[in-house]
Tab-separated table of C-alpha atoms in Angstrom:
chain	number	residue	atom	x	y	z
R	250	MET	CA	42.936	25.163	4.353
R	251	HIS	CA	41.228	21.752	4.966
R	252	ARG	CA	38.625	23.397	7.692
R	253	ASN	CA	37.495	25.947	4.671
R	254	ARG	CA	37.502	23.094	2.419
R	255	GLU	CA	35.353	21.216	4.565
R	256	ARG	CA	32.777	24.174	4.885
R	257	LEU	CA	32.704	24.651	1.065
R	258	GLU	CA	31.688	21.086	0.651
R	259	THR	CA	27.853	20.578	-0.102
R	260	THR	CA	25.716	18.359	2.555
R	261	PRO	CA	22.716	16.239	1.359
R	262	ASP	CA	20.213	19.187	3.131
R	263	ASP	CA	22.026	21.574	1.028
R	264	LEU	CA	21.341	19.585	-2.158
R	265	SER	CA	17.760	19.239	-0.784
R	266	ARG	CA	17.123	23.088	-0.401
R	267	ALA	CA	18.745	23.719	-3.685
R	268	SER	CA	16.528	21.248	-5.601
R	269	GLY	CA	13.215	22.290	-3.948
R	270	SER	CA	14.044	25.924	-4.573
R	271	GLY	CA	14.818	24.957	-8.422
R	272	HIS	CA	11.506	22.989	-8.681
R	273	TYR	CA	9.388	25.930	-7.048
R	274	VAL	CA	10.907	28.668	-9.814
R	275	ALA	CA	10.368	25.685	-12.553
R	276	ALA	CA	6.541	25.103	-11.354
R	277	ARG	CA	6.064	28.894	-11.071
R	278	ASN	CA	7.215	29.589	-14.494
R	279	ALA	CA	5.222	26.672	-15.915
R	280	ARG	CA	2.089	28.272	-14.169
R	281	LYS	CA	3.027	31.838	-15.460
R	282	LYS	CA	3.255	29.702	-19.132
R	283	HIS	CA	-0.093	28.043	-18.595
R	284	ALA	CA	-1.922	31.196	-17.560
R	285	ILE	CA	-0.421	33.203	-20.582
R	286	LEU	CA	-1.836	30.282	-22.920
R	287	ARG	CA	-5.012	29.938	-21.230
R	288	GLY	CA	-5.473	33.577	-21.520
R	289	VAL	CA	-4.608	33.486	-25.226
R	290	ILE	CA	-7.079	30.729	-25.788
R	291	ILE	CA	-9.742	32.725	-23.805
R	292	ALA	CA	-8.898	35.773	-26.108
R	293	VAL	CA	-9.038	33.622	-29.377
R	294	VAL	CA	-12.122	31.888	-28.248
R	295	ALA	CA	-13.561	35.534	-27.399
R	296	VAL	CA	-12.641	36.759	-30.738
R	297	LEU	CA	-14.140	33.570	-32.453
R	298	ALA	CA	-17.337	34.477	-30.537
R	299	ILE	CA	-17.603	37.896	-31.316
R	300	GLY	CA	-16.835	37.148	-34.815
R	301	VAL	CA	-19.588	34.130	-35.133
R	302	GLY	CA	-21.961	36.524	-33.271
R	303	ALA	CA	-21.005	39.272	-35.859
R	304	VAL	CA	-21.708	37.169	-39.002
R	305	ALA	CA	-24.889	35.613	-37.052
R	306	LYS	CA	-26.174	39.299	-36.566
R	307	PHE	CA	-25.449	40.194	-40.268
R	308	TYR	CA	-27.118	37.377	-41.644
R	309	TYR	CA	-30.141	38.094	-38.821
R	310	ASP	CA	-30.640	41.766	-40.310
R	311	ILE	CA	-30.252	40.847	-43.905
R	312	ASN	CA	-32.671	38.161	-43.596
R	313	HIS	CA	-35.301	40.300	-41.296
R	314	LYS	CA	-35.235	43.141	-44.035
R	315	LEU	CA	-35.489	40.439	-46.906
R	316	THR	CA	-38.397	38.661	-45.606
R	317	ALA	CA	-40.053	41.126	-42.984
R	318	ASN	CA	-42.552	42.229	-45.448
R	319	VAL	CA	-43.663	38.731	-46.536
R	320	SER	CA	-47.129	38.509	-45.442
R	321	PRO	CA	-48.475	35.169	-44.263
R	322	GLU	CA	-51.213	35.244	-47.052
R	323	LEU	CA	-47.917	35.771	-49.501
R	324	SER	CA	-46.497	32.754	-47.831
R	325	ALA	CA	-49.414	30.867	-48.373
R	326	GLU	CA	-49.640	31.452	-51.661
R	327	LEU	CA	-46.150	30.305	-53.014
R	328	SER	CA	-46.073	26.561	-53.590
R	329	ASP	CA	-42.463	26.592	-51.829
R	330	SER	CA	-40.363	23.927	-53.870
R	331	GLN	CA	-38.832	21.375	-51.888
R	332	THR	CA	-35.277	21.839	-52.525
R	333	ILE	CA	-33.537	25.307	-54.479
R	334	SER	CA	-31.568	22.631	-56.998
R	335	ASP	CA	-34.775	21.597	-58.994
R	336	PRO	CA	-36.209	24.045	-61.871
R	337	PHE	CA	-38.568	26.610	-60.137
R	338	TYR	CA	-40.551	29.708	-61.012
R	339	MET	CA	-40.262	32.840	-59.224
R	340	LEU	CA	-42.546	36.219	-60.013
R	341	LEU	CA	-40.393	39.409	-59.884
R	342	LEU	CA	-42.010	42.460	-59.391
R	343	GLY	CA	-40.801	46.041	-59.760
R	344	VAL	CA	-42.638	48.303	-58.166
R	345	ASP	CA	-42.049	52.286	-57.676
R	346	LYS	CA	-41.949	53.427	-54.213
R	347	SER	CA	-40.025	56.477	-54.737
R	348	ALA	CA	-40.319	59.172	-52.175
R	349	ASP	CA	-42.186	61.429	-54.345
R	350	ARG	CA	-44.811	58.948	-54.905
R	351	ALA	CA	-45.252	58.031	-51.030
R	352	ASP	CA	-45.340	61.656	-50.394
R	353	ALA	CA	-48.526	62.426	-52.850
R	354	TRP	CA	-50.256	58.640	-52.275
R	355	GLY	CA	-49.067	57.244	-48.863
R	356	ASP	CA	-47.175	54.007	-48.913
R	357	SER	CA	-49.793	51.619	-48.711
R	358	ASP	CA	-49.753	48.792	-51.207
R	359	SER	CA	-53.226	50.102	-52.650
R	360	ASN	CA	-51.779	52.851	-53.648
R	361	PHE	CA	-49.356	51.259	-56.316
R	362	ARG	CA	-49.352	49.136	-58.989
R	363	SER	CA	-46.652	46.623	-60.135
R	364	ASP	CA	-45.267	48.237	-63.307
R	365	THR	CA	-42.792	45.342	-64.011
R	366	ILE	CA	-44.060	41.938	-64.177
R	367	ILE	CA	-41.396	39.105	-64.914
R	368	LEU	CA	-42.019	35.441	-64.664
R	369	ALA	CA	-38.682	33.813	-64.241
R	370	ARG	CA	-37.846	30.169	-64.563
R	371	ILE	CA	-34.641	28.832	-62.698
R	372	ASP	CA	-33.167	25.908	-63.550
R	373	PRO	CA	-29.972	25.446	-61.415
R	374	LYS	CA	-29.272	21.725	-62.876
R	375	ASN	CA	-29.245	22.664	-66.255
R	376	LEU	CA	-27.913	26.261	-65.805
R	377	LYS	CA	-30.854	28.102	-67.414
R	378	VAL	CA	-32.712	30.995	-66.676
R	379	THR	CA	-35.920	32.352	-68.375
R	380	LEU	CA	-37.389	35.417	-68.168
R	381	VAL	CA	-40.810	36.142	-69.522
R	382	SER	CA	-42.438	39.656	-69.101
R	383	ILE	CA	-46.030	40.239	-68.989
R	384	ALA	CA	-47.372	43.549	-70.346
R	385	ARG	CA	-48.455	45.544	-67.539
R	386	ASP	CA	-51.750	46.601	-69.521
R	387	THR	CA	-52.725	42.882	-70.142
R	388	MET	CA	-56.394	42.181	-69.629
R	389	VAL	CA	-57.210	39.360	-67.113
R	390	ASP	CA	-60.180	38.453	-64.904
R	391	LEU	CA	-59.800	39.564	-61.461
R	392	GLY	CA	-62.485	37.808	-60.118
R	393	ASP	CA	-64.493	40.293	-58.063
R	394	TYR	CA	-63.143	42.899	-59.444
R	395	GLY	CA	-63.972	42.144	-62.876
R	396	GLU	CA	-61.756	42.577	-66.101
R	397	GLN	CA	-58.673	45.125	-65.309
R	398	LYS	CA	-55.137	45.446	-66.285
R	399	ILE	CA	-53.016	42.963	-64.525
R	400	ASN	CA	-50.596	45.606	-62.768
R	401	ALA	CA	-53.987	46.383	-60.831
R	402	ALA	CA	-53.711	42.816	-59.002
R	403	TYR	CA	-51.101	44.695	-56.525
R	404	ALA	CA	-53.340	47.593	-55.926
R	405	TYR	CA	-56.253	45.307	-55.096
R	406	GLY	CA	-54.762	42.421	-53.005
R	407	GLY	CA	-50.980	43.057	-52.994
R	408	PRO	CA	-48.261	40.439	-53.741
R	409	SER	CA	-50.389	37.478	-52.877
R	410	PHE	CA	-53.451	38.644	-55.345
R	411	VAL	CA	-50.632	39.104	-57.854
R	412	VAL	CA	-48.786	35.586	-57.558
R	413	GLN	CA	-52.279	33.772	-57.747
R	414	THR	CA	-53.597	36.090	-60.469
R	415	VAL	CA	-50.171	35.609	-62.571
R	416	GLU	CA	-50.319	31.630	-61.486
R	417	ASP	CA	-53.934	31.376	-63.047
R	418	TYR	CA	-52.908	33.490	-66.423
R	419	ALA	CA	-49.724	31.473	-67.178
R	420	GLY	CA	-50.970	27.992	-66.010
R	421	ILE	CA	-48.095	27.478	-63.510
R	422	ASN	CA	-47.129	27.221	-59.887
R	423	ILE	CA	-44.985	29.767	-58.591
R	424	ASP	CA	-42.954	28.603	-56.049
R	425	HIS	CA	-40.680	31.989	-54.811
R	426	TYR	CA	-41.344	35.572	-54.989
R	427	ALA	CA	-39.506	39.072	-55.386
R	428	GLU	CA	-40.386	42.464	-55.187
R	429	VAL	CA	-37.946	45.422	-56.211
R	430	ASP	CA	-38.280	48.926	-55.517
R	431	PHE	CA	-36.982	50.603	-58.606
R	432	GLU	CA	-34.708	53.237	-56.376
R	433	ALA	CA	-32.841	50.105	-55.063
R	434	LEU	CA	-31.639	49.127	-58.542
R	435	VAL	CA	-29.256	51.996	-58.368
R	436	ASN	CA	-27.158	50.664	-55.033
R	437	ILE	CA	-27.223	47.141	-56.625
R	438	VAL	CA	-25.859	47.675	-59.944
R	439	ASP	CA	-23.016	50.309	-58.702
R	440	GLY	CA	-22.306	47.816	-55.882
R	441	ILE	CA	-21.256	45.237	-58.428
R	442	GLY	CA	-19.272	47.751	-60.166
R	443	GLY	CA	-21.793	48.373	-62.851
R	444	VAL	CA	-23.528	46.094	-65.672
R	445	GLU	CA	-22.210	45.470	-69.229
R	446	VAL	CA	-25.243	46.015	-71.759
R	447	ASP	CA	-25.602	46.029	-75.375
R	448	VAL	CA	-27.473	49.136	-76.396
R	449	PRO	CA	-28.672	48.668	-79.965
R	450	THR	CA	-29.936	52.436	-80.526
R	451	ASP	CA	-29.734	55.599	-78.693
R	452	VAL	CA	-31.905	55.910	-75.631
R	453	VAL	CA	-32.928	59.720	-75.064
R	454	ASP	CA	-36.114	59.969	-72.646
R	455	PRO	CA	-36.132	63.579	-70.475
R	456	LEU	CA	-39.147	61.862	-68.642
R	457	ALA	CA	-37.155	58.871	-67.586
R	458	ASN	CA	-33.921	60.691	-67.228
R	459	ALA	CA	-32.036	58.560	-69.882
R	460	ASP	CA	-29.546	59.830	-72.193
R	461	ILE	CA	-27.673	56.733	-73.467
R	462	LYS	CA	-25.728	56.324	-76.624
R	463	ALA	CA	-25.472	52.914	-78.686
R	464	GLY	CA	-23.012	50.658	-78.103
R	465	TYR	CA	-21.984	47.737	-75.971
R	466	GLN	CA	-21.072	49.683	-72.526
R	467	THR	CA	-21.138	49.341	-68.887
R	468	LEU	CA	-23.833	51.237	-67.154
R	469	ASN	CA	-23.959	52.580	-63.682
R	470	GLY	CA	-26.957	52.483	-61.318
R	471	GLU	CA	-28.676	55.355	-62.603
R	472	GLN	CA	-27.862	54.549	-66.352
R	473	ALA	CA	-29.235	51.344	-65.523
R	474	LEU	CA	-32.170	52.621	-63.895
R	475	ALA	CA	-32.930	55.179	-66.541
R	476	LEU	CA	-32.671	52.166	-69.036
R	477	CYS	CA	-35.355	50.198	-67.336
R	478	ARG	CA	-37.632	52.915	-67.015
R	479	SER	CA	-37.609	54.506	-70.597
R	480	ARG	CA	-40.423	53.911	-72.992
R	481	HIS	CA	-40.993	57.063	-74.846
R	482	ALA	CA	-37.157	56.894	-76.616
R	483	TYR	CA	-39.018	53.954	-78.829
R	484	ASP	CA	-41.989	55.973	-79.677
R	485	GLU	CA	-41.058	55.360	-83.386
R	486	TYR	CA	-41.056	51.558	-83.028
R	487	GLY	CA	-44.463	50.802	-81.430
R	488	ALA	CA	-45.503	50.259	-78.081
R	489	GLY	CA	-42.816	51.670	-75.663
R	490	ASP	CA	-43.592	49.043	-73.053
R	491	PHE	CA	-42.402	46.176	-74.995
R	492	TYR	CA	-39.040	47.740	-75.389
R	493	ARG	CA	-38.820	48.927	-72.005
R	494	ALA	CA	-39.748	45.545	-70.742
R	495	ALA	CA	-36.937	43.880	-72.940
R	496	ASN	CA	-34.421	46.292	-71.303
R	497	GLN	CA	-35.326	45.528	-67.928
R	498	ARG	CA	-34.828	41.613	-68.821
R	499	ALA	CA	-31.475	42.449	-70.257
R	500	VAL	CA	-30.213	44.578	-67.086
R	501	ILE	CA	-31.480	41.559	-65.264
R	502	ALA	CA	-29.294	39.186	-67.319
R	503	ALA	CA	-26.331	41.477	-66.866
R	504	ILE	CA	-26.575	41.510	-63.178
R	505	ILE	CA	-26.581	37.628	-62.919
R	506	LYS	CA	-23.659	37.682	-65.280
R	507	LYS	CA	-21.836	39.812	-62.767
R	508	VAL	CA	-22.916	38.428	-59.821
R	509	VAL	CA	-22.305	34.760	-60.341
R	510	ALA	CA	-18.814	35.541	-61.472
R	511	SER	CA	-17.953	37.784	-58.647
R	512	ASP	CA	-15.908	36.759	-55.405
R	513	PRO	CA	-17.788	36.067	-52.001
R	514	LEU	CA	-17.090	39.397	-50.489
R	515	THR	CA	-18.882	41.411	-53.328
R	516	MET	CA	-21.626	38.406	-53.319
R	517	ALA	CA	-22.284	39.042	-49.949
R	518	ASN	CA	-22.300	43.154	-50.197
R	519	THR	CA	-24.625	42.511	-53.433
R	520	ILE	CA	-27.262	40.690	-51.136
R	521	SER	CA	-26.482	43.219	-48.342
R	522	ASN	CA	-27.781	46.062	-51.120
R	523	LEU	CA	-30.566	43.697	-52.259
R	524	ALA	CA	-31.786	43.862	-48.634
R	525	ASP	CA	-32.248	47.410	-48.563
R	526	GLY	CA	-34.603	47.446	-51.621
R	527	VAL	CA	-35.931	43.767	-52.004
R	528	THR	CA	-39.002	41.727	-50.541
R	529	THR	CA	-38.643	38.017	-51.047
R	530	ASP	CA	-39.258	34.932	-49.396
R	531	LEU	CA	-35.655	33.687	-49.723
R	532	ASP	CA	-33.184	34.140	-46.861
R	533	ALA	CA	-29.582	34.925	-47.418
R	534	SER	CA	-28.145	31.600	-47.005
R	535	THR	CA	-30.482	30.682	-50.015
R	536	ILE	CA	-29.382	33.444	-52.213
R	537	ILE	CA	-26.020	32.387	-51.707
R	538	SER	CA	-26.733	28.552	-52.444
R	539	LEU	CA	-28.420	29.621	-55.444
R	540	ALA	CA	-25.532	32.039	-56.731
R	541	LEU	CA	-23.227	29.207	-56.112
R	542	GLN	CA	-24.891	26.413	-57.821
R	543	MET	CA	-25.565	28.845	-60.971
R	544	LYS	CA	-21.772	30.582	-61.105
R	545	ASP	CA	-20.949	28.422	-64.283
R	546	ILE	CA	-24.251	29.809	-66.386
R	547	ASP	CA	-23.241	30.613	-69.435
R	548	VAL	CA	-25.112	34.152	-69.531
R	549	ASP	CA	-24.812	34.675	-73.327
R	550	ASN	CA	-26.676	31.236	-74.351
R	551	ASN	CA	-28.483	30.313	-71.398
R	552	VAL	CA	-30.334	33.067	-70.190
R	553	TYR	CA	-33.780	33.275	-72.312
R	554	SER	CA	-35.995	36.316	-72.798
R	555	GLY	CA	-39.603	37.117	-73.972
R	556	MET	CA	-42.975	38.590	-73.402
R	557	ASN	CA	-46.010	37.618	-73.440
R	558	PRO	CA	-47.769	37.749	-76.829
R	559	THR	CA	-50.742	40.234	-77.271
R	560	THR	CA	-52.829	42.604	-79.354
R	561	SER	CA	-53.281	46.282	-78.577
R	562	LYS	CA	-57.006	47.274	-78.470
R	563	THR	CA	-58.667	50.373	-77.066
R	564	ILE	CA	-61.839	49.749	-74.688
R	565	ASP	CA	-63.950	52.499	-73.835
R	566	GLY	CA	-61.328	54.711	-74.049
R	567	VAL	CA	-58.922	52.879	-72.376
R	568	SER	CA	-55.881	51.091	-73.975
R	569	TYR	CA	-55.435	47.253	-73.046
R	570	GLN	CA	-53.216	44.248	-74.336
R	571	ILE	CA	-55.218	41.293	-75.405
R	572	THR	CA	-53.757	37.884	-75.119
R	573	ASP	CA	-53.041	35.926	-77.977
R	574	GLU	CA	-54.377	32.445	-76.144
R	575	ALA	CA	-53.078	30.197	-78.820
R	576	ALA	CA	-49.306	31.426	-79.100
R	577	TRP	CA	-48.982	31.825	-74.846
R	578	LYS	CA	-50.039	28.742	-74.432
R	579	GLU	CA	-47.213	27.746	-77.209
R	580	MET	CA	-44.688	30.199	-75.314
R	581	MET	CA	-45.569	28.589	-71.866
R	582	ALA	CA	-45.200	24.753	-73.054
R	583	ARG	CA	-41.838	26.154	-74.367
R	584	VAL	CA	-40.761	27.552	-71.433
R	585	ASP	CA	-41.941	24.732	-69.013
R	586	ALA	CA	-39.719	22.447	-71.084
R	587	GLY	CA	-36.674	24.874	-70.884
R	588	GLU	CA	-36.628	26.145	-74.495
R	589	THR	CA	-36.566	29.771	-75.463
R	590	PRO	CA	-39.710	31.535	-75.458
R	591	TYR	CA	-39.204	32.540	-78.841
R	592	GLU	CA	-37.875	30.064	-81.578
R	593	THR	CA	-35.911	32.449	-83.560
R	594	ALA	CA	-34.803	35.798	-82.999
R	595	GLU	CA	-36.884	37.355	-85.702
R	596	ASP	CA	-39.734	36.106	-83.600
R	597	ASP	CA	-38.735	39.041	-81.103
R	598	PRO	CA	-40.417	42.028	-82.280
R	599	THR	CA	-37.920	44.030	-80.003
R	600	HIS	CA	-34.746	42.043	-81.111
R	601	GLY	CA	-32.277	44.698	-82.522
R	602	VAL	CA	-33.659	47.554	-80.928
R	603	ALA	CA	-33.941	47.095	-77.367
R	604	SER	CA	-31.118	45.799	-75.153
R	605	SER	CA	-29.725	42.304	-74.989
R	606	VAL	CA	-27.173	40.444	-73.106
R	607	GLY	CA	-25.842	37.551	-75.380
R	608	ASN	CA	-27.806	36.201	-78.301
R	609	GLY	CA	-30.728	34.816	-75.924
R	610	GLY	CA	-30.147	31.153	-76.781
R	611	TYR	CA	-32.050	31.740	-80.180
R	612	SER	CA	-31.686	29.434	-83.227
R	613	GLU	CA	-31.136	30.694	-86.328
R	614	GLU	CA	-33.576	32.891	-88.163
R	615	SER	CA	-36.220	30.683	-89.956
R	616	SER	CA	-36.065	32.183	-93.181
R	617	SER	CA	-35.620	36.094	-94.485
R	618	MET	CA	-36.723	38.523	-96.840
R	619	ASP	CA	-34.152	37.194	-99.448
R	620	SER	CA	-35.325	33.567	-99.473
R	621	VAL	CA	-38.942	34.286	-100.416
R	622	ASP	CA	-40.247	35.705	-103.763
R	623	ALA	CA	-42.731	38.572	-103.516
R	624	ASP	CA	-46.559	38.053	-103.168
R	625	TYR	CA	-48.941	40.638	-104.715
R	626	THR	CA	-51.981	39.390	-103.246
R	627	GLY	CA	-53.942	39.931	-99.688
R	628	THR	CA	-55.123	42.691	-97.413
R	629	VAL	CA	-53.043	45.345	-96.060
R	630	LEU	CA	-54.093	47.898	-93.546
R	631	VAL	CA	-52.101	51.230	-94.410
R	632	LEU	CA	-51.787	53.580	-91.533
R	633	ASN	CA	-50.338	57.426	-91.583
R	634	GLY	CA	-47.841	57.946	-89.172
R	635	SER	CA	-46.368	61.000	-90.857
R	636	GLY	CA	-48.907	63.771	-90.185
R	637	VAL	CA	-48.873	64.619	-94.045
R	638	SER	CA	-52.585	64.525	-95.439
R	639	GLY	CA	-52.972	62.106	-98.001
R	640	ALA	CA	-49.906	59.616	-97.574
R	641	ALA	CA	-51.909	57.027	-96.686
R	642	ALA	CA	-54.328	56.986	-99.538
R	643	GLU	CA	-51.629	57.544	-101.985
R	644	ALA	CA	-49.712	54.409	-100.353
R	645	ALA	CA	-53.147	52.457	-100.534
R	646	SER	CA	-53.495	53.447	-104.599
R	647	LEU	CA	-50.294	52.045	-105.237
R	648	LEU	CA	-50.975	48.918	-103.651
R	649	ASP	CA	-54.448	48.500	-104.863
R	650	ASN	CA	-53.271	48.743	-108.336
R	651	ALA	CA	-50.705	46.251	-107.670
R	652	GLY	CA	-53.520	43.446	-106.593
R	653	TYR	CA	-53.464	44.063	-102.734
R	654	THR	CA	-56.825	44.794	-100.915
R	655	THR	CA	-56.220	48.000	-98.633
R	656	SER	CA	-58.199	49.884	-96.034
R	657	THR	CA	-56.563	53.353	-94.724
R	658	GLY	CA	-56.418	54.647	-91.336
R	659	THR	CA	-54.170	57.098	-88.909
R	660	ALA	CA	-51.690	55.819	-86.802
R	661	GLU	CA	-51.480	56.680	-82.821
R	662	SER	CA	-48.664	58.683	-83.077
R	663	PHE	CA	-46.770	60.774	-86.116
R	664	ASP	CA	-43.111	59.878	-84.774
R	665	TYR	CA	-42.660	57.338	-87.697
R	666	THR	CA	-39.537	58.228	-89.817
R	667	ASN	CA	-39.302	55.089	-92.442
R	668	ILE	CA	-42.529	53.276	-94.048
R	669	THR	CA	-43.043	50.285	-91.780
R	670	VAL	CA	-44.449	46.986	-93.027
R	671	VAL	CA	-45.183	44.933	-90.676
R	672	TYR	CA	-46.185	41.082	-90.983
R	673	LYS	CA	-46.896	37.909	-88.287
R	674	GLY	CA	-45.015	34.762	-89.256
R	675	ASP	CA	-43.192	33.176	-92.383
R	676	SER	CA	-46.726	32.850	-94.009
R	677	ASN	CA	-47.005	36.313	-94.451
R	678	MET	CA	-43.373	37.522	-95.321
R	679	ALA	CA	-43.928	37.321	-99.174
R	680	LYS	CA	-46.885	39.329	-99.091
R	681	ALA	CA	-44.840	41.984	-96.687
R	682	LYS	CA	-42.091	41.508	-99.847
R	683	GLY	CA	-44.036	42.549	-102.173
R	684	VAL	CA	-45.661	45.676	-100.488
R	685	GLY	CA	-42.377	46.796	-99.203
R	686	GLU	CA	-41.296	46.672	-103.353
R	687	LYS	CA	-44.178	48.244	-104.433
R	688	LEU	CA	-43.758	51.474	-101.761
R	689	SER	CA	-40.286	51.806	-101.962
R	690	SER	CA	-40.476	54.705	-104.502
R	691	LEU	CA	-42.188	56.216	-101.638
R	692	GLY	CA	-39.200	56.394	-99.089
R	693	THR	CA	-36.975	54.048	-97.063
R	694	VAL	CA	-38.488	50.545	-96.158
R	695	GLU	CA	-38.383	48.931	-92.596
R	696	TYR	CA	-40.013	45.121	-92.305
R	697	VAL	CA	-40.872	44.438	-88.721
R	698	ARG	CA	-41.820	40.805	-88.101
R	699	ASP	CA	-44.289	41.245	-85.292
R	700	SER	CA	-44.434	38.183	-83.312
R	701	SER	CA	-45.812	39.526	-79.717
R	702	GLY	CA	-49.049	41.643	-81.306
R	703	VAL	CA	-47.061	44.700	-80.785
R	704	TYR	CA	-49.142	46.339	-83.450
R	705	SER	CA	-52.971	46.183	-83.725
R	706	TYR	CA	-54.160	45.060	-87.180
R	707	ASP	CA	-56.281	42.314	-88.514
R	708	THR	CA	-55.212	42.069	-91.863
R	709	ASP	CA	-52.182	39.915	-93.363
R	710	VAL	CA	-50.041	43.170	-93.362
R	711	LEU	CA	-49.797	46.574	-91.768
R	712	VAL	CA	-47.749	49.361	-93.111
R	713	VAL	CA	-47.282	52.458	-91.517
R	714	ILE	CA	-46.363	56.009	-93.335
R	715	GLY	CA	-43.493	57.985	-91.808
R	716	SER	CA	-42.316	61.395	-92.725
């Protein structure tokens, strides 16, 4: 028994061998753990590298799309503000480069005209945006090309010439540029889930594929595009281009409102959609930075809207818009100071008819028909817009007997329904009220304050007799 117990006793050598074996197993297990850890770290790094690479490629692809068509001439023309946080001017152009036009005329810039011209003043510090449309038929001096419509500048010299022309016309420096293909608007609007717009009147225009009922509503991409294209829906109100331009500004304001309130994923998706139909000198990171700076903007009150003041005139059979230089200078002084283009809502000739987002920052109306006494003096141009022979002469006779000095003519269209009494400024409001009172026996009277020269007349008051 003693011998067996002695054999069971462990010797120092035995302990050494057992310890070595355990150490080997522990070391082997540690090496396995380290190998697994290294593998995990390498895998994580690889995934991160792939992710960073994907993000980098995403930004590269978007930036390439956004800026690829910005020519050296355009870059040289832009003032390029030092920081995106300071107020700056940006030119927005809407160009219809649909497949039908490209197939018919080719895709050269010389085959297109900028149907939409909007001068935007963006103030990230004070969270304000001002949008001023410039009528496409505005007569300007295009240098070697003579006096032309301003939208011809795109065909003659491309984007850089448009920037130069608008800078000269508005007396400002343009820092940035964006050109939007109308067709891209559909994807942009649908990508943010539609836009909320107040549509005061029914917009029915088969030529623009528009059939939009009045009311505050969410428009999808096709409806927003139709609203931005429609002008014949407003034939009974006056120059359709003015109302179309107002609708375009409303849609832009609605897009701004939706984008700045969106989550980062939606914002990135919007920029991706922009890249497919927008040419701009701003890269994706700058656009995101600007959107984040503007995220708290009160769109309903701090997005201002207006249009250059002009008067319609036909020269050698061609219709132009002639700028009221004094009014235009006054408007741009207000815009440059960060104020609304119009002092009051009643100064906007499209107010209450064209679409809007919010109240546009207008102050209260300076006066109303109820606040003035009728004045039965002054000059009145009476146009027949009814198509009924003798309608203008009958109205002029009533006004002559009341003390006015009248002249008559025929309106450009016979789409007027009511008796439209048009006047400019508070100084002519009393005269317009008197005219309306004297003509009320002939039908329903509608007053229009003409602040931007939608109507062409040289008298104190203009009257268009409707059907």
